[in-house]
PDB file of C-alpha atoms in Angstrom:
ATOM      1  CA  SER A   1     114.420 -64.855 106.688  1.00  0.00           C
ATOM      2  CA  GLY A   2     115.665 -64.465 110.270  1.00  0.00           C
ATOM      3  CA  TYR A   3     115.747 -68.223 110.766  1.00  0.00           C
ATOM      4  CA  LEU A   4     117.342 -69.178 107.447  1.00  0.00           C
ATOM      5  CA  GLY A   5     119.712 -66.206 107.176  1.00  0.00           C
ATOM      6  CA  GLY A   6     122.196 -65.868 104.364  1.00  0.00           C
ATOM      7  CA  MET A   7     120.982 -65.032 100.877  1.00  0.00           C
ATOM      8  CA  VAL A   8     117.304 -65.591 101.757  1.00  0.00           C
ATOM      9  CA  ASP A   9     117.538 -62.996 104.526  1.00  0.00           C
ATOM     10  CA  THR A  10     119.390 -60.537 102.292  1.00  0.00           C
ATOM     11  CA  VAL A  11     116.882 -60.780  99.438  1.00  0.00           C
ATOM     12  CA  MET A  12     113.828 -60.567 101.679  1.00  0.00           C
ATOM     13  CA  MET A  13     115.143 -57.602 103.635  1.00  0.00           C
ATOM     14  CA  ARG A  14     116.037 -55.748 100.420  1.00  0.00           C
ATOM     15  CA  ILE A  15     112.441 -56.220  99.265  1.00  0.00           C
ATOM     16  CA  VAL A  16     111.267 -54.837 102.607  1.00  0.00           C
ATOM     17  CA  ASP A  17     113.694 -51.911 102.249  1.00  0.00           C
ATOM     18  CA  ILE A  18     112.410 -51.097  98.768  1.00  0.00           C
ATOM     19  CA  ILE A  19     108.783 -51.149  99.890  1.00  0.00           C
ATOM     20  CA  SER A  20     109.542 -49.072 102.980  1.00  0.00           C
ATOM     21  CA  THR A  21     111.329 -46.336 101.009  1.00  0.00           C
ATOM     22  CA  ILE A  22     108.117 -45.433  99.178  1.00  0.00           C
ATOM     23  CA  PRO A  23     105.994 -43.140 101.365  1.00  0.00           C
ATOM     24  CA  LEU A  24     103.135 -45.180 102.751  1.00  0.00           C
ATOM     25  CA  THR A  25     100.375 -42.721 101.917  1.00  0.00           C
ATOM     26  CA  LEU A  26     101.595 -42.338  98.328  1.00  0.00           C
ATOM     27  CA  TYR A  27     101.773 -46.097  97.891  1.00  0.00           C
ATOM     28  CA  VAL A  28      98.256 -46.631  99.240  1.00  0.00           C
ATOM     29  CA  ILE A  29      96.850 -43.804  97.104  1.00  0.00           C
ATOM     30  CA  LEU A  30      98.558 -45.273  94.023  1.00  0.00           C
ATOM     31  CA  ILE A  31      96.996 -48.676  94.659  1.00  0.00           C
ATOM     32  CA  MET A  32      93.618 -47.064  95.263  1.00  0.00           C
ATOM     33  CA  VAL A  33      93.843 -45.152  91.963  1.00  0.00           C
ATOM     34  CA  LEU A  34      94.856 -48.276  90.040  1.00  0.00           C
ATOM     35  CA  LEU A  35      92.240 -50.578  91.578  1.00  0.00           C
ATOM     36  CA  GLY A  36      89.479 -48.048  92.143  1.00  0.00           C
ATOM     37  CA  ALA A  37      87.730 -47.102  95.347  1.00  0.00           C
ATOM     38  CA  GLY A  38      86.170 -49.826  97.432  1.00  0.00           C
ATOM     39  CA  ILE A  39      86.686 -52.077 100.396  1.00  0.00           C
ATOM     40  CA  GLN A  40      88.631 -54.686  98.393  1.00  0.00           C
ATOM     41  CA  SER A  41      91.181 -52.180  97.158  1.00  0.00           C
ATOM     42  CA  ILE A  42      91.562 -50.718 100.664  1.00  0.00           C
ATOM     43  CA  ILE A  43      92.234 -54.188 102.060  1.00  0.00           C
ATOM     44  CA  ILE A  44      94.773 -54.897  99.320  1.00  0.00           C
ATOM     45  CA  ALA A  45      96.452 -51.497  99.698  1.00  0.00           C
ATOM     46  CA  ILE A  46      96.752 -51.658 103.474  1.00  0.00           C
ATOM     47  CA  GLY A  47      97.670 -55.353 103.441  1.00  0.00           C
ATOM     48  CA  THR A  48     100.475 -54.873 100.950  1.00  0.00           C
ATOM     49  CA  THR A  49     102.022 -52.025 102.909  1.00  0.00           C
ATOM     50  CA  TYR A  50     101.517 -52.848 106.571  1.00  0.00           C
ATOM     51  CA  TRP A  51     103.238 -56.238 106.486  1.00  0.00           C
ATOM     52  CA  VAL A  52     106.628 -54.503 106.235  1.00  0.00           C
ATOM     53  CA  ASP A  53     106.684 -53.396 109.881  1.00  0.00           C
ATOM     54  CA  MET A  54     105.518 -56.819 111.007  1.00  0.00           C
ATOM     55  CA  ALA A  55     108.214 -58.517 108.924  1.00  0.00           C
ATOM     56  CA  ARG A  56     110.937 -56.466 110.585  1.00  0.00           C
ATOM     57  CA  VAL A  57     109.625 -57.164 114.076  1.00  0.00           C
ATOM     58  CA  VAL A  58     109.306 -60.896 113.490  1.00  0.00           C
ATOM     59  CA  ARG A  59     112.727 -61.101 111.847  1.00  0.00           C
ATOM     60  CA  GLY A  60     114.366 -59.271 114.725  1.00  0.00           C
ATOM     61  CA  GLN A  61     112.602 -61.444 117.277  1.00  0.00           C
ATOM     62  CA  VAL A  62     113.600 -64.654 115.476  1.00  0.00           C
ATOM     63  CA  LEU A  63     117.207 -63.451 115.139  1.00  0.00           C
ATOM     64  CA  SER A  64     117.394 -62.817 118.871  1.00  0.00           C
ATOM     65  CA  LEU A  65     115.672 -66.085 119.805  1.00  0.00           C
ATOM     66  CA  LYS A  66     117.563 -68.423 117.497  1.00  0.00           C
ATOM     67  CA  ASN A  67     120.744 -67.947 119.532  1.00  0.00           C
ATOM     68  CA  GLN A  68     119.047 -68.696 122.854  1.00  0.00           C
ATOM     69  CA  GLU A  69     119.963 -71.798 124.832  1.00  0.00           C
ATOM     70  CA  PHE A  70     116.608 -73.559 124.395  1.00  0.00           C
ATOM     71  CA  VAL A  71     116.962 -73.365 120.599  1.00  0.00           C
ATOM     72  CA  MET A  72     120.515 -74.674 120.787  1.00  0.00           C
ATOM     73  CA  ALA A  73     119.250 -77.541 122.956  1.00  0.00           C
ATOM     74  CA  ALA A  74     116.509 -78.329 120.422  1.00  0.00           C
ATOM     75  CA  LYS A  75     119.109 -78.368 117.627  1.00  0.00           C
ATOM     76  CA  THR A  76     121.337 -80.623 119.696  1.00  0.00           C
ATOM     77  CA  ILE A  77     118.637 -83.257 120.186  1.00  0.00           C
ATOM     78  CA  GLY A  78     117.838 -83.113 116.464  1.00  0.00           C
ATOM     79  CA  SER A  79     114.471 -81.376 116.460  1.00  0.00           C
ATOM     80  CA  SER A  80     113.334 -80.619 112.922  1.00  0.00           C
ATOM     81  CA  THR A  81     110.514 -78.226 113.830  1.00  0.00           C
ATOM     82  CA  ILE A  82     112.427 -75.570 115.753  1.00  0.00           C
ATOM     83  CA  LEU A  83     110.743 -72.735 113.883  1.00  0.00           C
ATOM     84  CA  PHE A  84     107.184 -73.888 114.611  1.00  0.00           C
ATOM     85  CA  GLU A  85     107.704 -75.354 118.083  1.00  0.00           C
ATOM     86  CA  HIS A  86     110.077 -72.820 119.604  1.00  0.00           C
ATOM     87  CA  LEU A  87     110.668 -69.629 117.636  1.00  0.00           C
ATOM     88  CA  ILE A  88     107.138 -68.681 116.545  1.00  0.00           C
ATOM     89  CA  PRO A  89     105.456 -69.436 119.905  1.00  0.00           C
ATOM     90  CA  ASN A  90     108.119 -67.456 121.752  1.00  0.00           C
ATOM     91  CA  SER A  91     107.770 -64.486 119.432  1.00  0.00           C
ATOM     92  CA  MET A  92     103.943 -64.357 119.595  1.00  0.00           C
ATOM     93  CA  GLY A  93     104.059 -61.674 122.297  1.00  0.00           C
ATOM     94  CA  SER A  94     105.906 -59.274 120.022  1.00  0.00           C
ATOM     95  CA  ILE A  95     103.673 -60.169 117.101  1.00  0.00           C
ATOM     96  CA  LEU A  96     100.474 -59.490 119.067  1.00  0.00           C
ATOM     97  CA  VAL A  97     101.768 -56.183 120.392  1.00  0.00           C
ATOM     98  CA  THR A  98     102.829 -55.087 116.914  1.00  0.00           C
ATOM     99  CA  VAL A  99      99.434 -56.022 115.479  1.00  0.00           C
ATOM    100  CA  THR A 100      97.619 -53.988 118.128  1.00  0.00           C
ATOM    101  CA  MET A 101      99.833 -51.021 117.331  1.00  0.00           C
ATOM    102  CA  LEU A 102      99.363 -51.352 113.541  1.00  0.00           C
ATOM    103  CA  ILE A 103      95.558 -51.630 113.666  1.00  0.00           C
ATOM    104  CA  PRO A 104      95.007 -47.978 114.713  1.00  0.00           C
ATOM    105  CA  SER A 105      97.326 -46.846 111.962  1.00  0.00           C
ATOM    106  CA  ALA A 106      95.356 -48.867 109.397  1.00  0.00           C
ATOM    107  CA  ILE A 107      92.054 -47.487 110.709  1.00  0.00           C
ATOM    108  CA  PHE A 108      93.380 -43.957 110.459  1.00  0.00           C
ATOM    109  CA  MET A 109      94.691 -44.596 106.930  1.00  0.00           C
ATOM    110  CA  GLU A 110      91.264 -45.860 105.826  1.00  0.00           C
ATOM    111  CA  ALA A 111      89.540 -42.861 107.400  1.00  0.00           C
ATOM    112  CA  PHE A 112      92.050 -40.515 105.754  1.00  0.00           C
ATOM    113  CA  LEU A 113      91.514 -42.079 102.324  1.00  0.00           C
ATOM    114  CA  SER A 114      87.743 -41.934 102.761  1.00  0.00           C
ATOM    115  CA  TYR A 115      87.991 -38.316 103.855  1.00  0.00           C
ATOM    116  CA  LEU A 116      89.902 -37.513 100.668  1.00  0.00           C
ATOM    117  CA  GLY A 117      87.248 -39.299  98.632  1.00  0.00           C
ATOM    118  CA  ILE A 118      89.344 -42.187  97.343  1.00  0.00           C
ATOM    119  CA  GLY A 119      88.400 -44.641 100.071  1.00  0.00           C
ATOM    120  CA  LEU A 120      84.972 -46.037 100.749  1.00  0.00           C
ATOM    121  CA  GLN A 121      82.207 -44.379  98.790  1.00  0.00           C
ATOM    122  CA  PRO A 122      78.612 -43.809  99.919  1.00  0.00           C
ATOM    123  CA  PRO A 123      76.410 -45.698 100.739  1.00  0.00           C
ATOM    124  CA  LEU A 124      79.180 -47.515 102.642  1.00  0.00           C
ATOM    125  CA  ALA A 125      79.820 -45.894 105.996  1.00  0.00           C
ATOM    126  CA  SER A 126      83.252 -44.807 107.135  1.00  0.00           C
ATOM    127  CA  LEU A 127      84.464 -42.417 109.774  1.00  0.00           C
ATOM    128  CA  GLY A 128      86.387 -40.583 107.050  1.00  0.00           C
ATOM    129  CA  THR A 129      83.323 -40.105 104.876  1.00  0.00           C
ATOM    130  CA  MET A 130      81.394 -38.920 107.922  1.00  0.00           C
ATOM    131  CA  CYS A 131      84.100 -36.323 108.604  1.00  0.00           C
ATOM    132  CA  ASN A 132      84.108 -35.284 104.948  1.00  0.00           C
ATOM    133  CA  ASP A 133      80.337 -34.852 104.933  1.00  0.00           C
ATOM    134  CA  ALA A 134      80.502 -32.871 108.177  1.00  0.00           C
ATOM    135  CA  THR A 135      83.004 -30.317 106.866  1.00  0.00           C
ATOM    136  CA  GLN A 136      80.295 -28.791 104.689  1.00  0.00           C
ATOM    137  CA  ASN A 137      78.248 -27.916 107.797  1.00  0.00           C
ATOM    138  CA  LEU A 138      81.142 -27.133 110.108  1.00  0.00           C
ATOM    139  CA  ARG A 139      79.994 -23.620 111.005  1.00  0.00           C
ATOM    140  CA  THR A 140      76.387 -24.552 111.729  1.00  0.00           C
ATOM    141  CA  CYS A 141      76.751 -28.090 113.159  1.00  0.00           C
ATOM    142  CA  PRO A 142      80.321 -28.631 114.414  1.00  0.00           C
ATOM    143  CA  TYR A 143      79.308 -31.685 116.436  1.00  0.00           C
ATOM    144  CA  GLN A 144      78.880 -33.604 113.157  1.00  0.00           C
ATOM    145  CA  LEU A 145      82.649 -33.421 112.717  1.00  0.00           C
ATOM    146  CA  PHE A 146      83.643 -33.747 116.360  1.00  0.00           C
ATOM    147  CA  ILE A 147      81.773 -37.019 116.958  1.00  0.00           C
ATOM    148  CA  PRO A 148      83.460 -39.095 114.180  1.00  0.00           C
ATOM    149  CA  ALA A 149      86.825 -37.485 115.000  1.00  0.00           C
ATOM    150  CA  LEU A 150      86.332 -38.387 118.663  1.00  0.00           C
ATOM    151  CA  VAL A 151      85.441 -41.968 117.716  1.00  0.00           C
ATOM    152  CA  ILE A 152      88.640 -42.228 115.648  1.00  0.00           C
ATOM    153  CA  CYS A 153      90.643 -40.952 118.632  1.00  0.00           C
ATOM    154  CA  LEU A 154      88.947 -43.347 121.039  1.00  0.00           C
ATOM    155  CA  ILE A 155      89.560 -46.323 118.748  1.00  0.00           C
ATOM    156  CA  MET A 156      93.222 -45.380 118.371  1.00  0.00           C
ATOM    157  CA  PHE A 157      93.699 -44.863 122.122  1.00  0.00           C
ATOM    158  CA  GLY A 158      91.864 -48.118 122.840  1.00  0.00           C
ATOM    159  CA  PHE A 159      94.091 -50.202 120.605  1.00  0.00           C
ATOM    160  CA  ASN A 160      97.204 -48.469 121.925  1.00  0.00           C
ATOM    161  CA  PHE A 161      96.162 -49.232 125.510  1.00  0.00           C
ATOM    162  CA  ILE A 162      95.466 -52.851 124.568  1.00  0.00           C
ATOM    163  CA  GLY A 163      98.905 -53.037 122.933  1.00  0.00           C
ATOM    164  CA  ASP A 164     100.582 -51.563 126.011  1.00  0.00           C
ATOM    165  CA  GLY A 165      98.726 -54.007 128.239  1.00  0.00           C
ATOM    166  CA  LEU A 166      99.660 -56.960 126.047  1.00  0.00           C
ATOM    167  CA  ARG A 167     103.275 -55.838 125.979  1.00  0.00           C
ATOM    168  CA  ASP A 168     103.341 -55.670 129.769  1.00  0.00           C
ATOM    169  CA  ALA A 169     101.512 -58.982 130.160  1.00  0.00           C
ATOM    170  CA  LEU A 170     103.584 -60.893 127.603  1.00  0.00           C
ATOM    171  CA  ASP A 171     107.017 -59.459 128.410  1.00  0.00           C
ATOM    172  CA  PRO A 172     108.987 -62.248 130.091  1.00  0.00           C
ATOM    173  CA  LYS A 173     111.382 -59.716 131.665  1.00  0.00           C
ATOM    174  CA  LEU A 174     108.542 -58.204 133.720  1.00  0.00           C
ATOM    175  CA  LYS A 175     107.345 -61.560 135.088  1.00  0.00           C
ATOM    176  CA  LYS A 176     108.609 -62.514 138.510  1.00  0.00           C
TER     177      LYS A 176
END
């Protein structure tokens, strides 16, 4: 939509706006209730909601890159594959950073849904189901809750640190 602009951009961004106005947790829970609990429905629910942030990042990156001099030069010489040869490769840094920032959010959403009981069901293992099981024994064995909660925190911090590192490594403004 960022590359084509016009009516295509308007329609696609209105779809993104409509999806983003629905609270994410409500939308995921609705999909889980309609499709039932299981790994397939979690993948569908998270996949249908988390692409919105990525779409906005990629659109913004393409909008800023399509007016750069190297794209103008490619248009001038008559290149027909500007999107695939110039715009997408130059926006991969932003895409990778956004993915590494969205992964912890998706992991937390899955753990939250499993904790509520509408995510993965036993015998499938999930950090959320482990936390849910541990709440029954919280007074006698608190470590059963602290360990899965600590693992969730470590995973989230790990992906955030990877995203920060990728952002620093792939940012052309920081390169000398």
